[in-house]
PDB file of C-alpha atoms in Angstrom:
ATOM      1  CA  UNK A   1      -5.338   1.448 -10.466  1.00 90.00           C
ATOM      2  CA  UNK A   2      -1.631   1.127 -10.017  1.00 92.00           C
ATOM      3  CA  UNK A   3       1.061   3.349 -11.538  1.00 92.00           C
ATOM      4  CA  UNK A   4       4.678   2.450 -11.006  1.00 93.00           C
ATOM      5  CA  UNK A   5       8.008   3.012 -12.598  1.00 93.00           C
ATOM      6  CA  UNK A   6      11.693   2.545 -12.117  1.00 92.00           C
ATOM      7  CA  UNK A   7      14.693   4.513 -13.264  1.00 93.00           C
ATOM      8  CA  UNK A   8      18.388   4.629 -12.503  1.00 91.00           C
ATOM      9  CA  UNK A   9      20.675   7.323 -11.172  1.00 90.00           C
ATOM     10  CA  UNK A  10      24.464   7.534 -11.363  1.00 90.00           C
ATOM     11  CA  UNK A  11      24.741   5.068 -14.271  1.00 88.00           C
ATOM     12  CA  UNK A  12      22.083   2.799 -12.724  1.00 87.00           C
ATOM     13  CA  UNK A  13      24.043   2.414  -9.489  1.00 90.00           C
ATOM     14  CA  UNK A  14      20.938   3.534  -7.585  1.00 93.00           C
ATOM     15  CA  UNK A  15      17.452   2.396  -8.614  1.00 95.00           C
ATOM     16  CA  UNK A  16      14.527   4.721  -7.826  1.00 95.00           C
ATOM     17  CA  UNK A  17      11.021   3.196  -7.845  1.00 95.00           C
ATOM     18  CA  UNK A  18       7.999   5.505  -7.412  1.00 96.00           C
ATOM     19  CA  UNK A  19       4.428   4.158  -7.339  1.00 96.00           C
ATOM     20  CA  UNK A  20       0.821   5.220  -6.696  1.00 95.00           C
ATOM     21  CA  UNK A  21      -1.965   2.763  -5.805  1.00 93.00           C
ATOM     22  CA  UNK A  22      -5.679   3.504  -5.554  1.00 90.00           C
ATOM     23  CA  UNK A  23      -8.548   1.118  -4.791  1.00 85.00           C
ATOM     24  CA  UNK A  24     -12.289   1.791  -4.697  1.00 84.00           C
ATOM     25  CA  UNK A  25     -14.878  -0.746  -3.485  1.00 81.00           C
ATOM     26  CA  UNK A  26     -18.658  -0.551  -3.337  1.00 83.00           C
ATOM     27  CA  UNK A  27     -20.409  -2.032  -0.284  1.00 81.00           C
ATOM     28  CA  UNK A  28     -24.082  -2.949  -0.518  1.00 82.00           C
ATOM     29  CA  UNK A  29     -24.908  -2.523   3.166  1.00 81.00           C
ATOM     30  CA  UNK A  30     -23.936  -0.263   6.029  1.00 82.00           C
ATOM     31  CA  UNK A  31     -24.391  -0.284   9.783  1.00 81.00           C
ATOM     32  CA  UNK A  32     -25.395   2.350  12.298  1.00 84.00           C
ATOM     33  CA  UNK A  33     -24.274   2.174  15.922  1.00 85.00           C
ATOM     34  CA  UNK A  34     -25.877   3.933  18.852  1.00 82.00           C
ATOM     35  CA  UNK A  35     -25.461   3.701  22.595  1.00 82.00           C
ATOM     36  CA  UNK A  36     -28.466   2.695  24.726  1.00 81.00           C
ATOM     37  CA  UNK A  37     -28.016   4.171  28.202  1.00 79.00           C
ATOM     38  CA  UNK A  38     -30.882   2.098  29.615  1.00 78.00           C
ATOM     39  CA  UNK A  39     -29.181  -1.234  28.897  1.00 82.00           C
ATOM     40  CA  UNK A  40     -25.630   0.202  28.872  1.00 79.00           C
ATOM     41  CA  UNK A  41     -24.907  -1.443  25.506  1.00 82.00           C
ATOM     42  CA  UNK A  42     -24.167  -0.577  21.906  1.00 82.00           C
ATOM     43  CA  UNK A  43     -27.002  -1.139  19.438  1.00 79.00           C
ATOM     44  CA  UNK A  44     -26.098  -2.044  15.847  1.00 82.00           C
ATOM     45  CA  UNK A  45     -28.604  -1.611  13.024  1.00 82.00           C
ATOM     46  CA  UNK A  46     -27.946  -3.052   9.556  1.00 81.00           C
ATOM     47  CA  UNK A  47     -29.106  -0.701   6.800  1.00 81.00           C
ATOM     48  CA  UNK A  48     -29.726  -1.520   3.137  1.00 83.00           C
ATOM     49  CA  UNK A  49     -27.689   1.443   1.928  1.00 81.00           C
ATOM     50  CA  UNK A  50     -24.575   1.240  -0.183  1.00 80.00           C
ATOM     51  CA  UNK A  51     -21.391   3.225  -0.151  1.00 80.00           C
ATOM     52  CA  UNK A  52     -17.808   3.391  -1.367  1.00 80.00           C
ATOM     53  CA  UNK A  53     -14.580   2.674   0.489  1.00 79.00           C
ATOM     54  CA  UNK A  54     -11.298   4.100  -0.786  1.00 79.00           C
ATOM     55  CA  UNK A  55      -7.658   3.244  -0.241  1.00 82.00           C
ATOM     56  CA  UNK A  56      -4.681   5.122  -1.624  1.00 87.00           C
ATOM     57  CA  UNK A  57      -0.932   5.216  -1.105  1.00 90.00           C
ATOM     58  CA  UNK A  58       2.048   6.779  -2.834  1.00 94.00           C
ATOM     59  CA  UNK A  59       5.578   5.539  -2.356  1.00 95.00           C
ATOM     60  CA  UNK A  60       9.139   6.050  -3.506  1.00 97.00           C
ATOM     61  CA  UNK A  61      12.062   3.741  -2.837  1.00 96.00           C
ATOM     62  CA  UNK A  62      15.781   3.717  -3.541  1.00 96.00           C
ATOM     63  CA  UNK A  63      18.047   0.675  -3.619  1.00 96.00           C
ATOM     64  CA  UNK A  64      21.557  -0.276  -4.646  1.00 95.00           C
ATOM     65  CA  UNK A  65      23.950  -3.240  -4.432  1.00 94.00           C
ATOM     66  CA  UNK A  66      27.297  -3.162  -2.645  1.00 94.00           C
ATOM     67  CA  UNK A  67      29.807  -5.971  -3.251  1.00 93.00           C
ATOM     68  CA  UNK A  68      32.729  -6.970  -1.057  1.00 93.00           C
ATOM     69  CA  UNK A  69      35.175  -9.827  -1.466  1.00 90.00           C
ATOM     70  CA  UNK A  70      37.286 -11.660   1.106  1.00 89.00           C
ATOM     71  CA  UNK A  71      40.137 -13.862  -0.137  1.00 87.00           C
ATOM     72  CA  UNK A  72      41.369 -16.714   2.077  1.00 82.00           C
ATOM     73  CA  UNK A  73      44.876 -18.198   1.955  1.00 80.00           C
ATOM     74  CA  UNK A  74      45.167 -21.831   0.902  1.00 76.00           C
ATOM     75  CA  UNK A  75      45.383 -24.284  -1.996  1.00 76.00           C
ATOM     76  CA  UNK A  76      41.715 -23.967  -2.956  1.00 75.00           C
ATOM     77  CA  UNK A  77      41.922 -20.146  -3.472  1.00 76.00           C
ATOM     78  CA  UNK A  78      38.695 -19.642  -1.515  1.00 84.00           C
ATOM     79  CA  UNK A  79      36.835 -16.390  -2.184  1.00 87.00           C
ATOM     80  CA  UNK A  80      33.885 -15.155  -0.103  1.00 90.00           C
ATOM     81  CA  UNK A  81      31.547 -12.687  -1.811  1.00 91.00           C
ATOM     82  CA  UNK A  82      29.196 -10.544   0.287  1.00 94.00           C
ATOM     83  CA  UNK A  83      26.337  -8.749  -1.507  1.00 93.00           C
ATOM     84  CA  UNK A  84      24.726  -6.023   0.606  1.00 95.00           C
ATOM     85  CA  UNK A  85      21.469  -4.551  -0.742  1.00 95.00           C
ATOM     86  CA  UNK A  86      20.217  -1.547   1.272  1.00 97.00           C
ATOM     87  CA  UNK A  87      16.774  -0.083   0.559  1.00 97.00           C
ATOM     88  CA  UNK A  88      15.224   3.164   1.781  1.00 97.00           C
ATOM     89  CA  UNK A  89      11.568   3.948   1.085  1.00 97.00           C
ATOM     90  CA  UNK A  90       8.758   6.305   2.020  1.00 96.00           C
ATOM     91  CA  UNK A  91       5.058   5.382   1.821  1.00 94.00           C
ATOM     92  CA  UNK A  92       2.317   7.989   2.298  1.00 93.00           C
ATOM     93  CA  UNK A  93      -1.319   6.950   2.832  1.00 88.00           C
ATOM     94  CA  UNK A  94      -3.765   9.861   3.125  1.00 86.00           C
ATOM     95  CA  UNK A  95      -6.929   9.682   5.202  1.00 79.00           C
ATOM     96  CA  UNK A  96      -9.542   9.575   2.403  1.00 75.00           C
ATOM     97  CA  UNK A  97     -12.012   7.332   4.177  1.00 70.00           C
ATOM     98  CA  UNK A  98     -15.706   7.916   3.715  1.00 71.00           C
ATOM     99  CA  UNK A  99     -18.368   6.275   5.814  1.00 72.00           C
ATOM    100  CA  UNK A 100     -16.813   7.032   9.181  1.00 77.00           C
ATOM    101  CA  UNK A 101     -19.453   7.675  11.840  1.00 77.00           C
ATOM    102  CA  UNK A 102     -19.414   8.029  15.622  1.00 78.00           C
ATOM    103  CA  UNK A 103     -21.540   7.673  18.740  1.00 81.00           C
ATOM    104  CA  UNK A 104     -21.120   8.862  22.334  1.00 80.00           C
ATOM    105  CA  UNK A 105     -20.772   6.258  25.097  1.00 79.00           C
ATOM    106  CA  UNK A 106     -21.892   6.527  28.733  1.00 79.00           C
ATOM    107  CA  UNK A 107     -18.689   8.292  29.818  1.00 82.00           C
ATOM    108  CA  UNK A 108     -19.103  10.971  27.147  1.00 79.00           C
ATOM    109  CA  UNK A 109     -16.303   9.670  24.924  1.00 83.00           C
ATOM    110  CA  UNK A 110     -16.804   9.789  21.172  1.00 83.00           C
ATOM    111  CA  UNK A 111     -16.260   6.381  19.571  1.00 80.00           C
ATOM    112  CA  UNK A 112     -15.524   6.344  15.831  1.00 80.00           C
ATOM    113  CA  UNK A 113     -16.459   3.371  13.686  1.00 79.00           C
ATOM    114  CA  UNK A 114     -16.683   2.413  10.052  1.00 80.00           C
ATOM    115  CA  UNK A 115     -20.205   2.094   8.640  1.00 80.00           C
ATOM    116  CA  UNK A 116     -18.851  -0.714   6.421  1.00 79.00           C
ATOM    117  CA  UNK A 117     -17.144  -2.875   9.084  1.00 77.00           C
ATOM    118  CA  UNK A 118     -19.573  -5.783   8.588  1.00 69.00           C
ATOM    119  CA  UNK A 119     -19.414  -5.583   4.780  1.00 73.00           C
ATOM    120  CA  UNK A 120     -17.388  -7.692   2.416  1.00 67.00           C
ATOM    121  CA  UNK A 121     -14.974  -4.823   1.681  1.00 67.00           C
ATOM    122  CA  UNK A 122     -14.919  -3.303   5.143  1.00 66.00           C
ATOM    123  CA  UNK A 123     -12.429  -0.687   6.151  1.00 66.00           C
ATOM    124  CA  UNK A 124     -10.729   0.115   9.395  1.00 63.00           C
ATOM    125  CA  UNK A 125     -10.919   3.473  11.110  1.00 56.00           C
ATOM    126  CA  UNK A 126      -7.478   4.952  10.808  1.00 68.00           C
ATOM    127  CA  UNK A 127      -5.597   8.085  10.060  1.00 75.00           C
ATOM    128  CA  UNK A 128      -3.061   9.227   7.507  1.00 82.00           C
ATOM    129  CA  UNK A 129       0.321   7.532   7.711  1.00 87.00           C
ATOM    130  CA  UNK A 130       3.779   8.353   6.452  1.00 90.00           C
ATOM    131  CA  UNK A 131       6.138   5.411   6.856  1.00 93.00           C
ATOM    132  CA  UNK A 132       9.886   5.645   6.393  1.00 96.00           C
ATOM    133  CA  UNK A 133      11.425   2.201   5.969  1.00 96.00           C
ATOM    134  CA  UNK A 134      14.987   0.968   5.899  1.00 97.00           C
ATOM    135  CA  UNK A 135      15.942  -2.591   4.943  1.00 97.00           C
ATOM    136  CA  UNK A 136      19.191  -4.453   4.374  1.00 97.00           C
ATOM    137  CA  UNK A 137      19.450  -7.759   2.529  1.00 96.00           C
ATOM    138  CA  UNK A 138      22.636  -9.845   2.727  1.00 95.00           C
ATOM    139  CA  UNK A 139      23.861 -12.766   0.627  1.00 94.00           C
ATOM    140  CA  UNK A 140      27.086 -14.714   1.109  1.00 94.00           C
ATOM    141  CA  UNK A 141      28.603 -16.911  -1.617  1.00 92.00           C
ATOM    142  CA  UNK A 142      31.710 -19.052  -1.511  1.00 90.00           C
ATOM    143  CA  UNK A 143      33.884 -19.829  -4.556  1.00 85.00           C
ATOM    144  CA  UNK A 144      36.575 -22.507  -4.357  1.00 83.00           C
ATOM    145  CA  UNK A 145      38.966 -24.112  -6.806  1.00 77.00           C
ATOM    146  CA  UNK A 146      37.690 -27.537  -7.864  1.00 75.00           C
ATOM    147  CA  UNK A 147      39.381 -30.310  -9.827  1.00 70.00           C
ATOM    148  CA  UNK A 148      35.970 -31.761 -10.786  1.00 72.00           C
ATOM    149  CA  UNK A 149      34.765 -28.627 -12.634  1.00 62.00           C
ATOM    150  CA  UNK A 150      36.397 -28.694 -16.053  1.00 62.00           C
ATOM    151  CA  UNK A 151      34.642 -25.611 -17.482  1.00 65.00           C
ATOM    152  CA  UNK A 152      35.606 -22.836 -15.045  1.00 66.00           C
ATOM    153  CA  UNK A 153      37.794 -24.717 -12.603  1.00 70.00           C
ATOM    154  CA  UNK A 154      35.809 -23.316  -9.664  1.00 75.00           C
ATOM    155  CA  UNK A 155      32.852 -24.502  -7.600  1.00 82.00           C
ATOM    156  CA  UNK A 156      30.338 -21.925  -6.307  1.00 84.00           C
ATOM    157  CA  UNK A 157      27.775 -22.343  -3.556  1.00 85.00           C
ATOM    158  CA  UNK A 158      25.730 -20.039  -1.381  1.00 89.00           C
ATOM    159  CA  UNK A 159      26.313 -19.978   2.340  1.00 90.00           C
ATOM    160  CA  UNK A 160      23.524 -17.583   3.296  1.00 90.00           C
ATOM    161  CA  UNK A 161      20.893 -16.243   0.930  1.00 90.00           C
ATOM    162  CA  UNK A 162      18.571 -13.367   1.956  1.00 90.00           C
ATOM    163  CA  UNK A 163      19.635 -12.561   5.497  1.00 94.00           C
ATOM    164  CA  UNK A 164      17.161  -9.700   5.845  1.00 95.00           C
ATOM    165  CA  UNK A 165      16.843  -6.896   8.413  1.00 96.00           C
ATOM    166  CA  UNK A 166      14.134  -4.226   8.194  1.00 96.00           C
ATOM    167  CA  UNK A 167      12.584  -1.473  10.263  1.00 96.00           C
ATOM    168  CA  UNK A 168      10.148   1.370   9.676  1.00 94.00           C
ATOM    169  CA  UNK A 169       8.754   4.393  11.444  1.00 94.00           C
ATOM    170  CA  UNK A 170       5.472   6.254  10.979  1.00 91.00           C
ATOM    171  CA  UNK A 171       6.268   9.967  11.133  1.00 91.00           C
ATOM    172  CA  UNK A 172       2.584  10.865  11.713  1.00 87.00           C
ATOM    173  CA  UNK A 173       2.289   8.914  14.981  1.00 83.00           C
ATOM    174  CA  UNK A 174       3.173  10.232  18.424  1.00 73.00           C
TER     175      UNK A 174
END
């Protein structure tokens, strides 16, 4: 299921968008891994047992638009419009995985694996994550006086559309 919404703050100058996503899949087979010290290898058995995999995340984001104009001197009355769209978001994914098993290798290390990794809806062995993301989108438009345009008297065209910069950081990682 997916729940999402959007609402405005400060007369819709800032848009807030919360959402929650949850997925549940049933796998019809599982695997079991064990370490054979005689052959120094990992044995994998396929079992005819089913099980569920789960995925969930909750997020909230905030975005706004900032406009700036640059007027150039000349006969064509050229105007450059810059639209800056910053976005800040946070995405939390809890560790709700079922079907995680482990075995011990020859060095004594515990190796975790997913019992569904060879299934159609396999899952990876992971941990909870909390990602903070920041993105900036830029658009540049040029508006010039035109003798050919009889309706508005100006010609518009885009110089750069969607010049995008983004970064994120997982606060749960080292």
